[in-house]
Amino acid sequence: MENVEPKQPAGDGSASGYPNNERPVTRRSFGKAIAGGIAGLIVAGLWGLREWYHRRLAPIRVIAETNEIRVRGSKIFQYPTDVEPCILVRTTETDYVAYSRLCTHNSCPVFWHPEDNALACPCHGGLFSITNGAVLQGPPPRPLPRVLLRIRGNDILAVGMSNT
Ligand code: FES
């Protein structure tokens, strides 16, 4: 079926042929706008579902004691399962961060490099920010997934994962 644009009024002097250059909304343009909106909602919904899945299903587990690691030191642990390596870094006297240890390029394990204030991947030179896991250099396509932490007394708990 042929999609026919509505007839345009003529002779009013405007560039588009419509009064005040206001084009009427066609069924096609309206359908495109609705489809775009629905696609955006689906993408946002899937992203939210993925985040919820990672946070909801990850166990709460003690991964270290607060005085176990010196300032600017690190500890390797497994989370959320026993075969998923992660790294905990004590960045200041009171601050800790943790990330998946699997490089987002080809899954080589990353190492803490205090001199660069970054997590480094030895395989292809990937470098990740210790602040937020963002890629600083190299081929990794995404930031490192972050392990969500909570301090309870002298215990450091892993309470979930976040990909943001
Ligand atoms: Fe880490 Fe390639 S596997 S940079």
mmCIF file with all atom_site columns, C-alpha atoms and ligand atoms in Angstrom:
data_model
loop_
_atom_site.group_PDB
_atom_site.id
_atom_site.type_symbol
_atom_site.label_atom_id
_atom_site.label_alt_id
_atom_site.label_comp_id
_atom_site.label_asym_id
_atom_site.label_entity_id
_atom_site.label_seq_id
_atom_site.pdbx_PDB_ins_code
_atom_site.Cartn_x
_atom_site.Cartn_y
_atom_site.Cartn_z
_atom_site.occupancy
_atom_site.B_iso_or_equiv
_atom_site.pdbx_formal_charge
_atom_site.auth_seq_id
_atom_site.auth_comp_id
_atom_site.auth_asym_id
_atom_site.auth_atom_id
_atom_site.pdbx_PDB_model_num
ATOM   1   C  CA  . MET A 1 1   ? 0.000  0.000   0.000  1.00 0.00 ? 1   MET A CA  1
ATOM   2   C  CA  . GLU A 1 2   ? 1.310  3.384   -0.966 1.00 0.00 ? 2   GLU A CA  1
ATOM   3   C  CA  . ASN A 1 3   ? 1.818  5.910   1.833  1.00 0.00 ? 3   ASN A CA  1
ATOM   4   C  CA  . VAL A 1 4   ? 0.464  9.219   0.560  1.00 0.00 ? 4   VAL A CA  1
ATOM   5   C  CA  . GLU A 1 5   ? 1.430  12.504  2.191  1.00 0.00 ? 5   GLU A CA  1
ATOM   6   C  CA  . PRO A 1 6   ? -1.496 14.883  2.680  1.00 0.00 ? 6   PRO A CA  1
ATOM   7   C  CA  . LYS A 1 7   ? -1.935 17.587  0.105  1.00 0.00 ? 7   LYS A CA  1
ATOM   8   C  CA  . GLN A 1 8   ? -0.115 20.769  0.944  1.00 0.00 ? 8   GLN A CA  1
ATOM   9   C  CA  . PRO A 1 9   ? -1.801 24.111  0.891  1.00 0.00 ? 9   PRO A CA  1
ATOM   10  C  CA  . ALA A 1 10  ? -0.228 26.326  -1.729 1.00 0.00 ? 10  ALA A CA  1
ATOM   11  C  CA  . GLY A 1 11  ? 0.369  29.964  -2.304 1.00 0.00 ? 11  GLY A CA  1
ATOM   12  C  CA  . ASP A 1 12  ? 0.665  31.332  1.236  1.00 0.00 ? 12  ASP A CA  1
ATOM   13  C  CA  . GLY A 1 13  ? 4.274  32.473  0.706  1.00 0.00 ? 13  GLY A CA  1
ATOM   14  C  CA  . SER A 1 14  ? 5.899  30.198  3.347  1.00 0.00 ? 14  SER A CA  1
ATOM   15  C  CA  . ALA A 1 15  ? 8.936  28.049  2.421  1.00 0.00 ? 15  ALA A CA  1
ATOM   16  C  CA  . SER A 1 16  ? 7.242  24.732  3.238  1.00 0.00 ? 16  SER A CA  1
ATOM   17  C  CA  . GLY A 1 17  ? 3.950  25.622  1.673  1.00 0.00 ? 17  GLY A CA  1
ATOM   18  C  CA  . TYR A 1 18  ? 2.239  25.384  5.093  1.00 0.00 ? 18  TYR A CA  1
ATOM   19  C  CA  . PRO A 1 19  ? 1.112  28.376  7.142  1.00 0.00 ? 19  PRO A CA  1
ATOM   20  C  CA  . ASN A 1 20  ? 3.890  29.420  9.593  1.00 0.00 ? 20  ASN A CA  1
ATOM   21  C  CA  . ASN A 1 21  ? 6.054  26.553  8.266  1.00 0.00 ? 21  ASN A CA  1
ATOM   22  C  CA  . GLU A 1 22  ? 4.149  24.096  10.500 1.00 0.00 ? 22  GLU A CA  1
ATOM   23  C  CA  . ARG A 1 23  ? 3.987  20.712  8.850  1.00 0.00 ? 23  ARG A CA  1
ATOM   24  C  CA  . PRO A 1 24  ? 1.051  18.509  9.806  1.00 0.00 ? 24  PRO A CA  1
ATOM   25  C  CA  . VAL A 1 25  ? 1.870  15.340  11.776 1.00 0.00 ? 25  VAL A CA  1
ATOM   26  C  CA  . THR A 1 26  ? 1.514  12.421  9.424  1.00 0.00 ? 26  THR A CA  1
ATOM   27  C  CA  . ARG A 1 27  ? 0.643  8.903   10.450 1.00 0.00 ? 27  ARG A CA  1
ATOM   28  C  CA  . ARG A 1 28  ? 4.168  7.840   9.459  1.00 0.00 ? 28  ARG A CA  1
ATOM   29  C  CA  . SER A 1 29  ? 5.988  10.451  11.574 1.00 0.00 ? 29  SER A CA  1
ATOM   30  C  CA  . PHE A 1 30  ? 3.630  9.816   14.501 1.00 0.00 ? 30  PHE A CA  1
ATOM   31  C  CA  . GLY A 1 31  ? 4.277  6.068   14.222 1.00 0.00 ? 31  GLY A CA  1
ATOM   32  C  CA  . LYS A 1 32  ? 8.043  6.638   14.144 1.00 0.00 ? 32  LYS A CA  1
ATOM   33  C  CA  . ALA A 1 33  ? 7.885  8.797   17.276 1.00 0.00 ? 33  ALA A CA  1
ATOM   34  C  CA  . ILE A 1 34  ? 5.811  6.183   19.124 1.00 0.00 ? 34  ILE A CA  1
ATOM   35  C  CA  . ALA A 1 35  ? 8.135  3.349   17.999 1.00 0.00 ? 35  ALA A CA  1
ATOM   36  C  CA  . GLY A 1 36  ? 11.185 5.343   19.134 1.00 0.00 ? 36  GLY A CA  1
ATOM   37  C  CA  . GLY A 1 37  ? 9.602  5.991   22.520 1.00 0.00 ? 37  GLY A CA  1
ATOM   38  C  CA  . ILE A 1 38  ? 8.686  2.338   22.989 1.00 0.00 ? 38  ILE A CA  1
ATOM   39  C  CA  . ALA A 1 39  ? 12.198 1.215   21.983 1.00 0.00 ? 39  ALA A CA  1
ATOM   40  C  CA  . GLY A 1 40  ? 13.686 3.666   24.524 1.00 0.00 ? 40  GLY A CA  1
ATOM   41  C  CA  . LEU A 1 41  ? 11.416 2.348   27.270 1.00 0.00 ? 41  LEU A CA  1
ATOM   42  C  CA  . ILE A 1 42  ? 12.361 -1.253  26.465 1.00 0.00 ? 42  ILE A CA  1
ATOM   43  C  CA  . VAL A 1 43  ? 16.094 -0.474  26.572 1.00 0.00 ? 43  VAL A CA  1
ATOM   44  C  CA  . ALA A 1 44  ? 15.737 1.418   29.860 1.00 0.00 ? 44  ALA A CA  1
ATOM   45  C  CA  . GLY A 1 45  ? 13.640 -1.397  31.299 1.00 0.00 ? 45  GLY A CA  1
ATOM   46  C  CA  . LEU A 1 46  ? 16.139 -4.075  30.308 1.00 0.00 ? 46  LEU A CA  1
ATOM   47  C  CA  . TRP A 1 47  ? 19.004 -2.048  31.791 1.00 0.00 ? 47  TRP A CA  1
ATOM   48  C  CA  . GLY A 1 48  ? 17.107 -1.617  35.054 1.00 0.00 ? 48  GLY A CA  1
ATOM   49  C  CA  . LEU A 1 49  ? 16.234 -5.317  35.128 1.00 0.00 ? 49  LEU A CA  1
ATOM   50  C  CA  . ARG A 1 50  ? 19.903 -6.231  34.640 1.00 0.00 ? 50  ARG A CA  1
ATOM   51  C  CA  . GLU A 1 51  ? 20.988 -3.935  37.489 1.00 0.00 ? 51  GLU A CA  1
ATOM   52  C  CA  . TRP A 1 52  ? 18.256 -5.300  39.733 1.00 0.00 ? 52  TRP A CA  1
ATOM   53  C  CA  . TYR A 1 53  ? 19.297 -8.875  38.891 1.00 0.00 ? 53  TYR A CA  1
ATOM   54  C  CA  . HIS A 1 54  ? 22.938 -8.216  39.802 1.00 0.00 ? 54  HIS A CA  1
ATOM   55  C  CA  . ARG A 1 55  ? 22.080 -6.461  43.062 1.00 0.00 ? 55  ARG A CA  1
ATOM   56  C  CA  . ARG A 1 56  ? 19.272 -8.755  44.144 1.00 0.00 ? 56  ARG A CA  1
ATOM   57  C  CA  . LEU A 1 57  ? 20.914 -12.111 43.532 1.00 0.00 ? 57  LEU A CA  1
ATOM   58  C  CA  . ALA A 1 58  ? 24.407 -11.319 44.767 1.00 0.00 ? 58  ALA A CA  1
ATOM   59  C  CA  . PRO A 1 59  ? 25.029 -12.706 48.263 1.00 0.00 ? 59  PRO A CA  1
ATOM   60  C  CA  . ILE A 1 60  ? 26.102 -10.609 51.251 1.00 0.00 ? 60  ILE A CA  1
ATOM   61  C  CA  . ARG A 1 61  ? 29.511 -11.874 52.293 1.00 0.00 ? 61  ARG A CA  1
ATOM   62  C  CA  . VAL A 1 62  ? 32.375 -10.779 54.572 1.00 0.00 ? 62  VAL A CA  1
ATOM   63  C  CA  . ILE A 1 63  ? 35.403 -10.327 52.303 1.00 0.00 ? 63  ILE A CA  1
ATOM   64  C  CA  . ALA A 1 64  ? 37.917 -8.768  54.708 1.00 0.00 ? 64  ALA A CA  1
ATOM   65  C  CA  . GLU A 1 65  ? 38.433 -7.051  58.035 1.00 0.00 ? 65  GLU A CA  1
ATOM   66  C  CA  . THR A 1 66  ? 39.075 -3.313  58.029 1.00 0.00 ? 66  THR A CA  1
ATOM   67  C  CA  . ASN A 1 67  ? 42.611 -3.605  59.423 1.00 0.00 ? 67  ASN A CA  1
ATOM   68  C  CA  . GLU A 1 68  ? 43.560 -6.569  57.282 1.00 0.00 ? 68  GLU A CA  1
ATOM   69  C  CA  . ILE A 1 69  ? 44.855 -4.401  54.422 1.00 0.00 ? 69  ILE A CA  1
ATOM   70  C  CA  . ARG A 1 70  ? 47.338 -1.532  54.806 1.00 0.00 ? 70  ARG A CA  1
ATOM   71  C  CA  . VAL A 1 71  ? 46.461 1.847   53.266 1.00 0.00 ? 71  VAL A CA  1
ATOM   72  C  CA  . ARG A 1 72  ? 47.100 1.655   49.470 1.00 0.00 ? 72  ARG A CA  1
ATOM   73  C  CA  . GLY A 1 73  ? 47.170 -2.121  49.757 1.00 0.00 ? 73  GLY A CA  1
ATOM   74  C  CA  . SER A 1 74  ? 44.876 -4.692  48.138 1.00 0.00 ? 74  SER A CA  1
ATOM   75  C  CA  . LYS A 1 75  ? 43.348 -8.100  48.628 1.00 0.00 ? 75  LYS A CA  1
ATOM   76  C  CA  . ILE A 1 76  ? 42.082 -10.666 46.096 1.00 0.00 ? 76  ILE A CA  1
ATOM   77  C  CA  . PHE A 1 77  ? 38.778 -12.365 46.853 1.00 0.00 ? 77  PHE A CA  1
ATOM   78  C  CA  . GLN A 1 78  ? 36.024 -14.269 45.004 1.00 0.00 ? 78  GLN A CA  1
ATOM   79  C  CA  . TYR A 1 79  ? 32.562 -12.760 44.489 1.00 0.00 ? 79  TYR A CA  1
ATOM   80  C  CA  . PRO A 1 80  ? 29.652 -13.234 43.931 1.00 0.00 ? 80  PRO A CA  1
ATOM   81  C  CA  . THR A 1 81  ? 30.547 -16.888 43.288 1.00 0.00 ? 81  THR A CA  1
ATOM   82  C  CA  . ASP A 1 82  ? 33.663 -18.825 44.253 1.00 0.00 ? 82  ASP A CA  1
ATOM   83  C  CA  . VAL A 1 83  ? 34.991 -18.678 40.686 1.00 0.00 ? 83  VAL A CA  1
ATOM   84  C  CA  . GLU A 1 84  ? 34.683 -14.934 40.031 1.00 0.00 ? 84  GLU A CA  1
ATOM   85  C  CA  . PRO A 1 85  ? 37.868 -13.108 41.074 1.00 0.00 ? 85  PRO A CA  1
ATOM   86  C  CA  . CYS A 1 86  ? 37.625 -9.594  42.501 1.00 0.00 ? 86  CYS A CA  1
ATOM   87  C  CA  . ILE A 1 87  ? 40.051 -7.120  44.039 1.00 0.00 ? 87  ILE A CA  1
ATOM   88  C  CA  . LEU A 1 88  ? 39.585 -4.951  47.126 1.00 0.00 ? 88  LEU A CA  1
ATOM   89  C  CA  . VAL A 1 89  ? 41.739 -1.810  47.482 1.00 0.00 ? 89  VAL A CA  1
ATOM   90  C  CA  . ARG A 1 90  ? 42.087 0.360   50.566 1.00 0.00 ? 90  ARG A CA  1
ATOM   91  C  CA  . THR A 1 91  ? 42.458 3.796   48.993 1.00 0.00 ? 91  THR A CA  1
ATOM   92  C  CA  . THR A 1 92  ? 42.647 5.837   52.233 1.00 0.00 ? 92  THR A CA  1
ATOM   93  C  CA  . GLU A 1 93  ? 42.534 5.179   55.966 1.00 0.00 ? 93  GLU A CA  1
ATOM   94  C  CA  . THR A 1 94  ? 38.746 4.838   55.780 1.00 0.00 ? 94  THR A CA  1
ATOM   95  C  CA  . ASP A 1 95  ? 37.893 4.192   52.121 1.00 0.00 ? 95  ASP A CA  1
ATOM   96  C  CA  . TYR A 1 96  ? 37.729 0.895   50.268 1.00 0.00 ? 96  TYR A CA  1
ATOM   97  C  CA  . VAL A 1 97  ? 36.735 0.051   46.698 1.00 0.00 ? 97  VAL A CA  1
ATOM   98  C  CA  . ALA A 1 98  ? 36.356 -3.295  44.985 1.00 0.00 ? 98  ALA A CA  1
ATOM   99  C  CA  . TYR A 1 99  ? 35.971 -4.429  41.389 1.00 0.00 ? 99  TYR A CA  1
ATOM   100 C  CA  . SER A 1 100 ? 35.760 -7.558  39.341 1.00 0.00 ? 100 SER A CA  1
ATOM   101 C  CA  . ARG A 1 101 ? 39.289 -8.628  38.483 1.00 0.00 ? 101 ARG A CA  1
ATOM   102 C  CA  . LEU A 1 102 ? 38.339 -9.749  34.987 1.00 0.00 ? 102 LEU A CA  1
ATOM   103 C  CA  . CYS A 1 103 ? 39.412 -7.258  32.348 1.00 0.00 ? 103 CYS A CA  1
ATOM   104 C  CA  . THR A 1 104 ? 36.470 -6.317  30.119 1.00 0.00 ? 104 THR A CA  1
ATOM   105 C  CA  . HIS A 1 105 ? 38.643 -6.875  27.025 1.00 0.00 ? 105 HIS A CA  1
ATOM   106 C  CA  . ASN A 1 106 ? 39.636 -10.565 27.150 1.00 0.00 ? 106 ASN A CA  1
ATOM   107 C  CA  . SER A 1 107 ? 39.142 -11.403 30.840 1.00 0.00 ? 107 SER A CA  1
ATOM   108 C  CA  . CYS A 1 108 ? 42.794 -11.323 31.928 1.00 0.00 ? 108 CYS A CA  1
ATOM   109 C  CA  . PRO A 1 109 ? 43.119 -10.602 35.676 1.00 0.00 ? 109 PRO A CA  1
ATOM   110 C  CA  . VAL A 1 110 ? 43.836 -6.963  36.565 1.00 0.00 ? 110 VAL A CA  1
ATOM   111 C  CA  . PHE A 1 111 ? 46.354 -5.901  39.219 1.00 0.00 ? 111 PHE A CA  1
ATOM   112 C  CA  . TRP A 1 112 ? 46.446 -2.933  41.578 1.00 0.00 ? 112 TRP A CA  1
ATOM   113 C  CA  . HIS A 1 113 ? 49.101 -0.392  40.560 1.00 0.00 ? 113 HIS A CA  1
ATOM   114 C  CA  . PRO A 1 114 ? 49.278 2.190   43.372 1.00 0.00 ? 114 PRO A CA  1
ATOM   115 C  CA  . GLU A 1 115 ? 51.881 4.225   41.442 1.00 0.00 ? 115 GLU A CA  1
ATOM   116 C  CA  . ASP A 1 116 ? 49.302 4.787   38.664 1.00 0.00 ? 116 ASP A CA  1
ATOM   117 C  CA  . ASN A 1 117 ? 46.347 4.897   41.060 1.00 0.00 ? 117 ASN A CA  1
ATOM   118 C  CA  . ALA A 1 118 ? 44.778 2.381   38.694 1.00 0.00 ? 118 ALA A CA  1
ATOM   119 C  CA  . LEU A 1 119 ? 44.047 -1.260  38.041 1.00 0.00 ? 119 LEU A CA  1
ATOM   120 C  CA  . ALA A 1 120 ? 46.236 -2.546  35.217 1.00 0.00 ? 120 ALA A CA  1
ATOM   121 C  CA  . CYS A 1 121 ? 45.746 -5.429  32.830 1.00 0.00 ? 121 CYS A CA  1
ATOM   122 C  CA  . PRO A 1 122 ? 49.050 -7.010  31.748 1.00 0.00 ? 122 PRO A CA  1
ATOM   123 C  CA  . CYS A 1 123 ? 47.680 -8.658  28.598 1.00 0.00 ? 123 CYS A CA  1
ATOM   124 C  CA  . HIS A 1 124 ? 47.159 -5.643  26.317 1.00 0.00 ? 124 HIS A CA  1
ATOM   125 C  CA  . GLY A 1 125 ? 47.904 -2.628  28.506 1.00 0.00 ? 125 GLY A CA  1
ATOM   126 C  CA  . GLY A 1 126 ? 44.374 -1.873  29.682 1.00 0.00 ? 126 GLY A CA  1
ATOM   127 C  CA  . LEU A 1 127 ? 44.163 0.574   32.590 1.00 0.00 ? 127 LEU A CA  1
ATOM   128 C  CA  . PHE A 1 128 ? 41.130 1.228   34.799 1.00 0.00 ? 128 PHE A CA  1
ATOM   129 C  CA  . SER A 1 129 ? 40.456 4.079   37.216 1.00 0.00 ? 129 SER A CA  1
ATOM   130 C  CA  . ILE A 1 130 ? 40.470 3.056   40.870 1.00 0.00 ? 130 ILE A CA  1
ATOM   131 C  CA  . THR A 1 131 ? 37.865 5.752   41.518 1.00 0.00 ? 131 THR A CA  1
ATOM   132 C  CA  . ASN A 1 132 ? 35.093 4.370   39.333 1.00 0.00 ? 132 ASN A CA  1
ATOM   133 C  CA  . GLY A 1 133 ? 36.488 1.497   37.250 1.00 0.00 ? 133 GLY A CA  1
ATOM   134 C  CA  . ALA A 1 134 ? 36.411 3.577   34.055 1.00 0.00 ? 134 ALA A CA  1
ATOM   135 C  CA  . VAL A 1 135 ? 38.747 2.695   31.204 1.00 0.00 ? 135 VAL A CA  1
ATOM   136 C  CA  . LEU A 1 136 ? 41.771 5.034   31.241 1.00 0.00 ? 136 LEU A CA  1
ATOM   137 C  CA  . GLN A 1 137 ? 43.694 3.471   28.364 1.00 0.00 ? 137 GLN A CA  1
ATOM   138 C  CA  . GLY A 1 138 ? 43.944 0.429   26.152 1.00 0.00 ? 138 GLY A CA  1
ATOM   139 C  CA  . PRO A 1 139 ? 41.406 -1.766  24.386 1.00 0.00 ? 139 PRO A CA  1
ATOM   140 C  CA  . PRO A 1 140 ? 38.903 -2.626  27.160 1.00 0.00 ? 140 PRO A CA  1
ATOM   141 C  CA  . PRO A 1 141 ? 35.443 -1.625  25.894 1.00 0.00 ? 141 PRO A CA  1
ATOM   142 C  CA  . ARG A 1 142 ? 33.720 -1.166  29.259 1.00 0.00 ? 142 ARG A CA  1
ATOM   143 C  CA  . PRO A 1 143 ? 34.481 -0.181  32.865 1.00 0.00 ? 143 PRO A CA  1
ATOM   144 C  CA  . LEU A 1 144 ? 35.176 -2.894  35.412 1.00 0.00 ? 144 LEU A CA  1
ATOM   145 C  CA  . PRO A 1 145 ? 32.047 -4.090  37.230 1.00 0.00 ? 145 PRO A CA  1
ATOM   146 C  CA  . ARG A 1 146 ? 32.075 -2.694  40.757 1.00 0.00 ? 146 ARG A CA  1
ATOM   147 C  CA  . VAL A 1 147 ? 31.532 -4.688  43.913 1.00 0.00 ? 147 VAL A CA  1
ATOM   148 C  CA  . LEU A 1 148 ? 29.187 -2.807  46.245 1.00 0.00 ? 148 LEU A CA  1
ATOM   149 C  CA  . LEU A 1 149 ? 30.632 -2.639  49.771 1.00 0.00 ? 149 LEU A CA  1
ATOM   150 C  CA  . ARG A 1 150 ? 29.341 -1.998  53.258 1.00 0.00 ? 150 ARG A CA  1
ATOM   151 C  CA  . ILE A 1 151 ? 31.316 -1.683  56.487 1.00 0.00 ? 151 ILE A CA  1
ATOM   152 C  CA  . ARG A 1 152 ? 29.802 -3.366  59.538 1.00 0.00 ? 152 ARG A CA  1
ATOM   153 C  CA  . GLY A 1 153 ? 31.951 -3.042  62.629 1.00 0.00 ? 153 GLY A CA  1
ATOM   154 C  CA  . ASN A 1 154 ? 35.359 -4.411  61.649 1.00 0.00 ? 154 ASN A CA  1
ATOM   155 C  CA  . ASP A 1 155 ? 33.985 -6.340  58.698 1.00 0.00 ? 155 ASP A CA  1
ATOM   156 C  CA  . ILE A 1 156 ? 33.964 -5.291  55.056 1.00 0.00 ? 156 ILE A CA  1
ATOM   157 C  CA  . LEU A 1 157 ? 30.970 -6.825  53.324 1.00 0.00 ? 157 LEU A CA  1
ATOM   158 C  CA  . ALA A 1 158 ? 30.338 -7.342  49.627 1.00 0.00 ? 158 ALA A CA  1
ATOM   159 C  CA  . VAL A 1 159 ? 26.638 -6.739  49.088 1.00 0.00 ? 159 VAL A CA  1
ATOM   160 C  CA  . GLY A 1 160 ? 26.188 -6.737  45.315 1.00 0.00 ? 160 GLY A CA  1
ATOM   161 C  CA  . MET A 1 161 ? 27.582 -5.922  41.893 1.00 0.00 ? 161 MET A CA  1
ATOM   162 C  CA  . SER A 1 162 ? 27.050 -2.872  39.731 1.00 0.00 ? 162 SER A CA  1
ATOM   163 C  CA  . ASN A 1 163 ? 27.980 -2.352  36.091 1.00 0.00 ? 163 ASN A CA  1
ATOM   164 C  CA  . THR A 1 164 ? 27.853 1.424   36.309 1.00 0.00 ? 164 THR A CA  1
HETATM 165 FE FE1 . FES B 2 .   ? 42.932 -6.732  29.360 1.00 0.00 ? 1   FES B FE1 1
HETATM 166 FE FE2 . FES B 2 .   ? 43.248 -7.133  26.776 1.00 0.00 ? 1   FES B FE2 1
HETATM 167 S  S1  . FES B 2 .   ? 42.636 -8.584  28.268 1.00 0.00 ? 1   FES B S1  1
HETATM 168 S  S2  . FES B 2 .   ? 43.601 -5.324  27.909 1.00 0.00 ? 1   FES B S2  1
#
